[in-house]
């Protein structure tokens, strides 16, 4: 009886959450406008008009992408700007799928030519992904994949 009850509870939870998706990812930046322009220019994002709370100084933009994912970029006064080593716990990278090997190569080349550090690739990884990694305007790693 317990097994049947557990199965029914699992099924109800699974059905309730079967369409779960990540709604957005948020990142703090020192230069909010430069970050907005970066994601619009290189990753075809569409920025909203922004939000500003004059009481706290908090500001943000939502950057929307074609498949419905969103990136919230934020800024507030007196943020810590600690080193961002690539091998650390926590946030590692954001990956953008650009649709083809050629698109990975082209975007990586464009970013390199515009002065951004290419941390790796383009290459095929051991688990079969074709990708490159670049370092954004404030030291965050961004992966570009097929």
CSV table of N, CA and C in Angstrom, one decimal:
chain,number,residue,atom,x,y,z
A,1,UNK,N,0.8,-1.2,0.0
A,1,UNK,CA,0.0,0.0,0.0
A,1,UNK,C,0.9,1.3,0.0
A,2,UNK,N,1.9,1.3,0.8
A,2,UNK,CA,2.8,2.4,0.8
A,2,UNK,C,3.4,2.7,-0.5
A,3,UNK,N,3.8,1.7,-1.2
A,3,UNK,CA,4.5,1.8,-2.5
A,3,UNK,C,3.5,2.5,-3.5
A,4,UNK,N,2.2,2.1,-3.5
A,4,UNK,CA,1.2,2.6,-4.4
A,4,UNK,C,1.0,4.1,-4.0
A,5,UNK,N,0.9,4.4,-2.7
A,5,UNK,CA,0.7,5.8,-2.3
A,5,UNK,C,1.9,6.7,-2.7
A,6,UNK,N,3.1,6.2,-2.5
A,6,UNK,CA,4.3,6.9,-3.0
A,6,UNK,C,4.3,7.2,-4.5
A,7,UNK,N,3.9,6.2,-5.2
A,7,UNK,CA,3.8,6.3,-6.7
A,7,UNK,C,2.8,7.4,-7.1
A,8,UNK,N,1.7,7.3,-6.5
A,8,UNK,CA,0.6,8.3,-6.8
A,8,UNK,C,1.1,9.7,-6.4
A,9,UNK,N,1.8,9.9,-5.3
A,9,UNK,CA,2.3,11.2,-4.9
A,9,UNK,C,3.4,11.7,-5.9
A,10,UNK,N,4.2,10.8,-6.3
A,10,UNK,CA,5.3,11.1,-7.2
A,10,UNK,C,4.7,11.5,-8.6
A,11,UNK,N,3.7,10.8,-9.0
A,11,UNK,CA,3.0,11.1,-10.3
A,11,UNK,C,2.4,12.4,-10.3
A,12,UNK,N,1.7,12.8,-9.1
A,12,UNK,CA,1.0,14.1,-9.0
A,12,UNK,C,2.1,15.2,-9.1
A,13,UNK,N,3.2,15.0,-8.4
A,13,UNK,CA,4.2,16.1,-8.4
A,13,UNK,C,4.8,16.2,-9.8
A,14,UNK,N,5.1,15.1,-10.4
A,14,UNK,CA,5.7,15.1,-11.7
A,14,UNK,C,4.8,15.8,-12.7
A,15,UNK,N,3.5,15.5,-12.7
A,15,UNK,CA,2.5,16.1,-13.6
A,15,UNK,C,2.4,17.6,-13.4
A,16,UNK,N,2.5,18.0,-12.1
A,16,UNK,CA,2.4,19.4,-11.8
A,16,UNK,C,3.6,20.2,-12.3
A,17,UNK,N,4.7,19.6,-12.3
A,17,UNK,CA,6.0,20.3,-12.6
A,17,UNK,C,6.6,19.9,-14.0
A,18,UNK,N,5.9,19.1,-14.8
A,18,UNK,CA,6.5,18.6,-16.0
A,18,UNK,C,6.9,19.7,-17.0
A,19,UNK,N,6.3,20.8,-16.9
A,19,UNK,CA,6.7,21.9,-17.9
A,19,UNK,C,7.7,22.9,-17.2
A,20,UNK,N,8.3,22.5,-16.2
A,20,UNK,CA,9.2,23.4,-15.5
A,20,UNK,C,10.4,23.7,-16.4
A,21,UNK,N,10.8,25.0,-16.4
A,21,UNK,CA,11.9,25.5,-17.1
A,21,UNK,C,12.6,26.6,-16.4
A,22,UNK,N,13.8,26.9,-16.7
A,22,UNK,CA,14.5,28.0,-16.1
A,22,UNK,C,13.9,29.3,-16.7
A,23,UNK,N,13.4,30.2,-15.9
A,23,UNK,CA,12.7,31.4,-16.4
A,23,UNK,C,13.7,32.4,-16.8
A,24,UNK,N,14.7,32.6,-15.9
A,24,UNK,CA,15.8,33.5,-16.2
A,24,UNK,C,17.0,33.3,-15.3
A,25,UNK,N,18.1,33.8,-15.7
A,25,UNK,CA,19.3,33.7,-15.0
A,25,UNK,C,19.7,35.2,-14.8
A,26,UNK,N,20.3,35.5,-13.6
A,26,UNK,CA,20.6,36.9,-13.3
A,26,UNK,C,22.1,37.0,-13.0
A,27,UNK,N,22.6,38.1,-13.4
A,27,UNK,CA,24.1,38.4,-13.2
A,27,UNK,C,24.2,39.9,-12.8
A,28,UNK,N,25.1,40.2,-11.9
A,28,UNK,CA,25.4,41.6,-11.6
A,28,UNK,C,26.6,42.0,-12.5
A,29,UNK,N,26.5,43.3,-12.9
A,29,UNK,CA,27.6,43.9,-13.7
A,29,UNK,C,27.9,45.3,-13.2
A,30,UNK,N,29.1,45.7,-13.3
A,30,UNK,CA,29.4,47.1,-12.9
A,30,UNK,C,28.9,48.1,-13.9
A,31,UNK,N,29.1,47.8,-15.2
A,31,UNK,CA,28.7,48.7,-16.3
A,31,UNK,C,27.5,48.1,-16.9
A,32,UNK,N,26.3,48.5,-16.5
A,32,UNK,CA,25.0,47.8,-16.9
A,32,UNK,C,24.8,48.1,-18.4
A,33,UNK,N,25.0,49.3,-18.8
A,33,UNK,CA,24.7,49.6,-20.2
A,33,UNK,C,25.6,48.9,-21.2
A,34,UNK,N,26.9,48.8,-20.8
A,34,UNK,CA,27.9,48.1,-21.6
A,34,UNK,C,27.5,46.6,-21.7
A,35,UNK,N,27.0,46.0,-20.6
A,35,UNK,CA,26.6,44.6,-20.5
A,35,UNK,C,25.4,44.4,-21.4
A,36,UNK,N,24.4,45.3,-21.3
A,36,UNK,CA,23.2,45.2,-22.2
A,36,UNK,C,23.6,45.3,-23.6
A,37,UNK,N,24.5,46.2,-24.0
A,37,UNK,CA,24.9,46.3,-25.4
A,37,UNK,C,25.7,45.1,-25.9
A,38,UNK,N,26.5,44.5,-25.0
A,38,UNK,CA,27.2,43.3,-25.3
A,38,UNK,C,26.3,42.1,-25.7
A,39,UNK,N,25.3,41.9,-24.9
A,39,UNK,CA,24.3,40.8,-25.1
A,39,UNK,C,23.4,41.0,-26.3
A,40,UNK,N,23.1,42.3,-26.5
A,40,UNK,CA,22.3,42.6,-27.7
A,40,UNK,C,23.1,42.5,-29.0
A,41,UNK,N,24.3,43.0,-29.0
A,41,UNK,CA,25.2,43.0,-30.2
A,41,UNK,C,25.6,41.6,-30.6
A,42,UNK,N,26.1,40.8,-29.6
A,42,UNK,CA,26.8,39.6,-30.0
A,42,UNK,C,25.8,38.4,-29.9
A,43,UNK,N,24.8,38.4,-29.1
A,43,UNK,CA,23.9,37.3,-28.9
A,43,UNK,C,22.5,37.5,-29.3
A,44,UNK,N,22.2,38.6,-30.0
A,44,UNK,CA,20.9,38.9,-30.6
A,44,UNK,C,19.8,39.0,-29.5
A,45,UNK,N,20.2,39.5,-28.4
A,45,UNK,CA,19.2,39.7,-27.3
A,45,UNK,C,18.4,40.9,-27.5
A,46,UNK,N,17.2,40.9,-26.9
A,46,UNK,CA,16.3,42.1,-27.0
A,46,UNK,C,16.2,42.6,-25.6
A,47,UNK,N,16.6,43.9,-25.3
A,47,UNK,CA,16.5,44.4,-24.0
A,47,UNK,C,15.2,45.2,-23.8
A,48,UNK,N,14.7,45.0,-22.5
A,48,UNK,CA,13.6,45.9,-22.2
A,48,UNK,C,14.0,47.3,-21.8
A,49,UNK,N,13.1,48.1,-21.4
A,49,UNK,CA,13.5,49.5,-21.1
A,49,UNK,C,14.2,49.7,-19.8
A,50,UNK,N,14.3,48.6,-19.0
A,50,UNK,CA,15.0,48.7,-17.8
A,50,UNK,C,14.2,49.1,-16.6
A,51,UNK,N,14.7,48.9,-15.4
A,51,UNK,CA,14.1,49.2,-14.2
A,51,UNK,C,15.1,49.9,-13.3
A,52,UNK,N,14.6,50.9,-12.5
A,52,UNK,CA,15.4,51.6,-11.6
A,52,UNK,C,14.7,51.9,-10.3
A,53,UNK,N,15.2,51.5,-9.2
A,53,UNK,CA,14.6,51.8,-7.9
A,53,UNK,C,15.4,52.9,-7.3
A,54,UNK,N,14.9,54.2,-7.3
A,54,UNK,CA,15.7,55.3,-6.9
A,54,UNK,C,16.0,55.3,-5.4
A,55,UNK,N,15.2,54.5,-4.6
A,55,UNK,CA,15.5,54.4,-3.2
A,55,UNK,C,16.7,53.6,-2.9
A,56,UNK,N,16.9,52.5,-3.6
A,56,UNK,CA,18.1,51.6,-3.3
A,56,UNK,C,19.2,51.8,-4.3
A,57,UNK,N,18.9,52.4,-5.5
A,57,UNK,CA,19.9,52.5,-6.6
A,57,UNK,C,20.0,51.3,-7.4
A,58,UNK,N,19.2,50.3,-7.1
A,58,UNK,CA,19.2,49.0,-7.9
A,58,UNK,C,18.7,49.3,-9.3
A,59,UNK,N,19.4,48.8,-10.4
A,59,UNK,CA,18.9,48.9,-11.7
A,59,UNK,C,19.1,47.6,-12.4
A,60,UNK,N,18.2,47.3,-13.4
A,60,UNK,CA,18.3,46.1,-14.1
A,60,UNK,C,17.7,46.2,-15.5
A,61,UNK,N,18.1,45.3,-16.4
A,61,UNK,CA,17.5,45.0,-17.7
A,61,UNK,C,17.2,43.6,-17.8
A,62,UNK,N,16.1,43.2,-18.5
A,62,UNK,CA,15.9,41.8,-18.9
A,62,UNK,C,16.3,41.8,-20.4
A,63,UNK,N,17.1,40.8,-20.7
A,63,UNK,CA,17.5,40.5,-22.1
A,63,UNK,C,16.8,39.3,-22.5
A,64,UNK,N,15.9,39.3,-23.5
A,64,UNK,CA,15.2,38.2,-24.0
A,64,UNK,C,15.8,37.6,-25.3
A,65,UNK,N,15.7,36.3,-25.4
A,65,UNK,CA,16.3,35.6,-26.5
A,65,UNK,C,15.2,34.8,-27.2
A,66,UNK,N,15.4,34.5,-28.5
A,66,UNK,CA,14.4,33.9,-29.4
A,66,UNK,C,13.6,32.7,-28.8
A,67,UNK,N,14.2,31.8,-28.1
A,67,UNK,CA,13.6,30.6,-27.7
A,67,UNK,C,12.8,30.9,-26.3
A,68,UNK,N,12.8,32.1,-25.8
A,68,UNK,CA,12.1,32.4,-24.6
A,68,UNK,C,12.9,32.5,-23.4
A,69,UNK,N,14.2,32.2,-23.4
A,69,UNK,CA,15.0,32.3,-22.2
A,69,UNK,C,15.3,33.8,-22.0
A,70,UNK,N,15.6,34.2,-20.8
A,70,UNK,CA,15.9,35.6,-20.5
A,70,UNK,C,17.1,35.6,-19.5
A,71,UNK,N,17.8,36.7,-19.7
A,71,UNK,CA,19.0,37.0,-18.8
A,71,UNK,C,18.7,38.3,-18.1
A,72,UNK,N,18.7,38.4,-16.8
A,72,UNK,CA,18.5,39.6,-16.1
A,72,UNK,C,19.9,40.1,-15.7
A,73,UNK,N,20.3,41.3,-16.2
A,73,UNK,CA,21.5,41.9,-15.8
A,73,UNK,C,21.2,43.1,-14.8
A,74,UNK,N,22.0,43.2,-13.8
A,74,UNK,CA,21.6,44.0,-12.7
A,74,UNK,C,22.9,44.8,-12.2
A,75,UNK,N,22.6,45.9,-11.5
A,75,UNK,CA,23.6,46.7,-10.9
A,75,UNK,C,23.0,47.4,-9.6
A,76,UNK,N,23.9,47.6,-8.7
A,76,UNK,CA,23.5,48.3,-7.5
A,76,UNK,C,24.7,48.9,-6.9
A,77,UNK,N,24.6,50.0,-6.1
A,77,UNK,CA,25.7,50.6,-5.5
A,77,UNK,C,26.5,49.7,-4.6
A,78,UNK,N,27.8,49.9,-4.4
A,78,UNK,CA,28.6,49.3,-3.5
A,78,UNK,C,28.7,47.7,-3.6
A,79,UNK,N,28.9,47.3,-4.8
A,79,UNK,CA,29.0,45.8,-5.0
A,79,UNK,C,30.5,45.4,-4.9
A,80,UNK,N,30.7,44.2,-4.4
A,80,UNK,CA,32.0,43.6,-4.3
A,80,UNK,C,32.4,43.2,-5.7
A,81,UNK,N,33.6,43.5,-6.1
A,81,UNK,CA,34.1,43.0,-7.4
A,81,UNK,C,35.3,42.1,-7.2
A,82,UNK,N,35.0,40.9,-6.8
A,82,UNK,CA,36.1,39.9,-6.5
A,82,UNK,C,36.6,39.3,-7.7
A,83,UNK,N,37.7,38.6,-7.6
A,83,UNK,CA,38.3,37.9,-8.8
A,83,UNK,C,37.3,36.8,-9.2
A,84,UNK,N,37.3,36.5,-10.5
A,84,UNK,CA,36.4,35.4,-11.0
A,84,UNK,C,37.2,34.3,-11.7
A,85,UNK,N,37.9,33.5,-10.9
A,85,UNK,CA,38.7,32.4,-11.5
A,85,UNK,C,37.8,31.5,-12.2
A,86,UNK,N,38.2,30.9,-13.3
A,86,UNK,CA,37.4,30.0,-14.1
A,86,UNK,C,37.1,28.7,-13.4
A,87,UNK,N,38.1,28.3,-12.6
A,87,UNK,CA,37.9,27.0,-11.8
A,87,UNK,C,37.5,27.3,-10.4
A,88,UNK,N,36.2,27.5,-10.2
A,88,UNK,CA,35.7,27.8,-8.9
A,88,UNK,C,34.3,27.1,-8.7
A,89,UNK,N,33.8,27.1,-7.5
A,89,UNK,CA,32.5,26.5,-7.3
A,89,UNK,C,31.5,27.6,-7.6
A,90,UNK,N,30.2,27.2,-7.8
A,90,UNK,CA,29.2,28.2,-8.1
A,90,UNK,C,29.1,28.4,-9.6
A,91,UNK,N,28.7,29.6,-9.9
A,91,UNK,CA,28.5,29.9,-11.3
A,91,UNK,C,29.7,29.6,-12.1
A,92,UNK,N,29.5,28.9,-13.2
A,92,UNK,CA,30.7,28.5,-14.1
A,92,UNK,C,30.6,29.3,-15.4
A,93,UNK,N,29.4,29.2,-16.1
A,93,UNK,CA,29.3,29.9,-17.4
A,93,UNK,C,27.8,29.9,-17.8
A,94,UNK,N,27.5,30.7,-18.8
A,94,UNK,CA,26.3,30.6,-19.5
A,94,UNK,C,26.6,30.1,-20.9
A,95,UNK,N,25.8,29.2,-21.4
A,95,UNK,CA,26.0,28.7,-22.8
A,95,UNK,C,24.9,29.2,-23.7
A,96,UNK,N,25.4,29.7,-24.9
A,96,UNK,CA,24.4,30.1,-25.9
A,96,UNK,C,24.6,29.2,-27.1
A,97,UNK,N,23.5,28.6,-27.5
A,97,UNK,CA,23.5,27.8,-28.7
A,97,UNK,C,23.2,28.7,-29.9
A,98,UNK,N,24.1,28.6,-30.9
A,98,UNK,CA,24.0,29.5,-32.1
A,98,UNK,C,23.6,28.7,-33.4
A,99,UNK,N,23.4,27.4,-33.2
A,99,UNK,CA,22.8,26.7,-34.3
A,99,UNK,C,23.7,25.9,-35.3
A,100,UNK,N,25.0,26.2,-35.4
A,100,UNK,CA,25.8,25.5,-36.3
A,100,UNK,C,27.3,25.7,-36.0
A,101,UNK,N,28.1,24.7,-36.5
A,101,UNK,CA,29.5,24.8,-36.3
A,101,UNK,C,30.0,26.2,-36.9
A,102,UNK,N,29.5,26.5,-38.1
A,102,UNK,CA,30.0,27.7,-38.8
A,102,UNK,C,29.6,29.0,-37.9
A,103,UNK,N,28.5,29.0,-37.3
A,103,UNK,CA,28.1,30.1,-36.4
A,103,UNK,C,28.9,30.2,-35.2
A,104,UNK,N,29.3,29.1,-34.6
A,104,UNK,CA,30.3,29.1,-33.5
A,104,UNK,C,31.6,29.7,-33.9
A,105,UNK,N,32.1,29.3,-35.1
A,105,UNK,CA,33.4,29.8,-35.6
A,105,UNK,C,33.3,31.3,-35.9
A,106,UNK,N,32.2,31.7,-36.5
A,106,UNK,CA,32.0,33.1,-36.9
A,106,UNK,C,31.9,34.0,-35.7
A,107,UNK,N,31.1,33.7,-34.7
A,107,UNK,CA,30.9,34.5,-33.5
A,107,UNK,C,32.2,34.5,-32.7
A,108,UNK,N,32.8,33.4,-32.6
A,108,UNK,CA,34.1,33.4,-31.8
A,108,UNK,C,35.1,34.3,-32.5
A,109,UNK,N,35.2,34.2,-33.8
A,109,UNK,CA,36.2,35.1,-34.5
A,109,UNK,C,35.8,36.5,-34.4
A,110,UNK,N,34.5,36.9,-34.4
A,110,UNK,CA,34.1,38.2,-34.3
A,110,UNK,C,34.5,38.8,-32.9
A,111,UNK,N,34.2,38.0,-31.9
A,111,UNK,CA,34.5,38.4,-30.5
A,111,UNK,C,36.0,38.6,-30.3
A,112,UNK,N,36.8,37.6,-30.9
A,112,UNK,CA,38.3,37.7,-30.8
A,112,UNK,C,38.7,39.0,-31.5
A,113,UNK,N,38.2,39.3,-32.7
A,113,UNK,CA,38.6,40.5,-33.4
A,113,UNK,C,38.2,41.7,-32.7
A,114,UNK,N,37.1,41.7,-31.9
A,114,UNK,CA,36.7,42.9,-31.2
A,114,UNK,C,37.4,43.0,-29.8
A,115,UNK,N,38.4,42.1,-29.6
A,115,UNK,CA,39.2,42.3,-28.4
A,115,UNK,C,38.9,41.4,-27.2
A,116,UNK,N,37.9,40.5,-27.3
A,116,UNK,CA,37.6,39.7,-26.2
A,116,UNK,C,38.5,38.4,-26.2
A,117,UNK,N,38.8,38.0,-24.9
A,117,UNK,CA,39.6,36.8,-24.7
A,117,UNK,C,38.9,35.6,-25.1
A,118,UNK,N,39.4,34.7,-25.9
A,118,UNK,CA,38.9,33.4,-26.2
A,118,UNK,C,39.6,32.4,-25.2
A,119,UNK,N,38.8,31.9,-24.3
A,119,UNK,CA,39.4,31.0,-23.3
A,119,UNK,C,39.7,29.6,-23.8
A,120,UNK,N,38.8,29.2,-24.8
A,120,UNK,CA,39.0,27.8,-25.4
A,120,UNK,C,38.3,27.7,-26.7
A,121,UNK,N,38.8,26.9,-27.5
A,121,UNK,CA,38.1,26.6,-28.8
A,121,UNK,C,38.3,27.7,-29.8
A,122,UNK,N,37.4,27.5,-30.9
A,122,UNK,CA,36.4,26.5,-31.1
A,122,UNK,C,37.0,25.1,-31.2
A,123,UNK,N,36.3,24.1,-30.7
A,123,UNK,CA,36.8,22.7,-30.7
A,123,UNK,C,35.6,21.8,-30.4
A,124,UNK,N,35.8,20.5,-30.6
A,124,UNK,CA,34.9,19.5,-30.2
A,124,UNK,C,35.4,18.9,-28.9
A,125,UNK,N,34.5,19.0,-27.9
A,125,UNK,CA,34.9,18.5,-26.5
A,125,UNK,C,34.9,17.0,-26.5
A,126,UNK,N,35.4,16.4,-25.4
A,126,UNK,CA,35.4,15.0,-25.2
A,126,UNK,C,34.0,14.4,-25.2
A,127,UNK,N,33.0,15.1,-24.8
A,127,UNK,CA,31.7,14.6,-24.7
A,127,UNK,C,30.9,15.0,-26.0
A,128,UNK,N,31.6,15.5,-27.0
A,128,UNK,CA,30.9,15.6,-28.3
A,128,UNK,C,30.4,17.0,-28.7
A,129,UNK,N,30.5,18.0,-27.8
A,129,UNK,CA,30.0,19.3,-28.1
A,129,UNK,C,31.0,20.1,-28.9
A,130,UNK,N,30.5,20.9,-29.9
A,130,UNK,CA,31.4,21.8,-30.6
A,130,UNK,C,31.1,23.2,-30.0
A,131,UNK,N,32.2,23.8,-29.4
A,131,UNK,CA,32.0,25.0,-28.6
A,131,UNK,C,33.3,25.8,-28.6
A,132,UNK,N,33.1,27.0,-28.1
A,132,UNK,CA,34.2,27.9,-27.7
A,132,UNK,C,33.8,28.5,-26.4
A,133,UNK,N,34.7,29.1,-25.7
A,133,UNK,CA,34.4,29.9,-24.5
A,133,UNK,C,35.1,31.2,-24.6
A,134,UNK,N,34.4,32.3,-24.3
A,134,UNK,CA,35.0,33.6,-24.3
A,134,UNK,C,34.8,34.2,-22.9
A,135,UNK,N,35.6,35.3,-22.6
A,135,UNK,CA,35.4,36.0,-21.4
A,135,UNK,C,34.8,37.3,-21.7
A,136,UNK,N,33.7,37.6,-21.0
A,136,UNK,CA,32.9,38.8,-21.3
A,136,UNK,C,33.5,40.1,-20.8
A,137,UNK,N,32.8,41.2,-20.8
A,137,UNK,CA,33.3,42.5,-20.5
A,137,UNK,C,33.7,42.6,-19.0
A,138,UNK,N,33.3,41.7,-18.2
A,138,UNK,CA,33.6,41.8,-16.8
A,138,UNK,C,34.2,40.5,-16.2
A,139,UNK,N,34.7,39.7,-17.1
A,139,UNK,CA,35.4,38.5,-16.6
A,139,UNK,C,34.6,37.2,-16.4
A,140,UNK,N,33.4,37.2,-16.9
A,140,UNK,CA,32.5,36.0,-16.8
A,140,UNK,C,32.7,35.2,-18.0
A,141,UNK,N,32.7,33.9,-17.8
A,141,UNK,CA,32.9,33.0,-19.0
A,141,UNK,C,31.5,32.7,-19.7
A,142,UNK,N,31.6,32.8,-21.0
A,142,UNK,CA,30.4,32.5,-21.8
A,142,UNK,C,30.8,31.5,-22.8
A,143,UNK,N,30.0,30.4,-22.9
A,143,UNK,CA,30.2,29.4,-23.8
A,143,UNK,C,29.3,29.6,-25.1
A,144,UNK,N,29.9,29.3,-26.2
A,144,UNK,CA,29.2,29.4,-27.5
A,144,UNK,C,29.2,28.0,-28.1
A,145,UNK,N,28.0,27.4,-28.3
A,145,UNK,CA,27.9,26.1,-28.7
A,145,UNK,C,26.9,25.9,-29.9
A,146,UNK,N,27.0,24.8,-30.6
A,146,UNK,CA,26.1,24.6,-31.7
A,146,UNK,C,24.7,24.5,-31.1
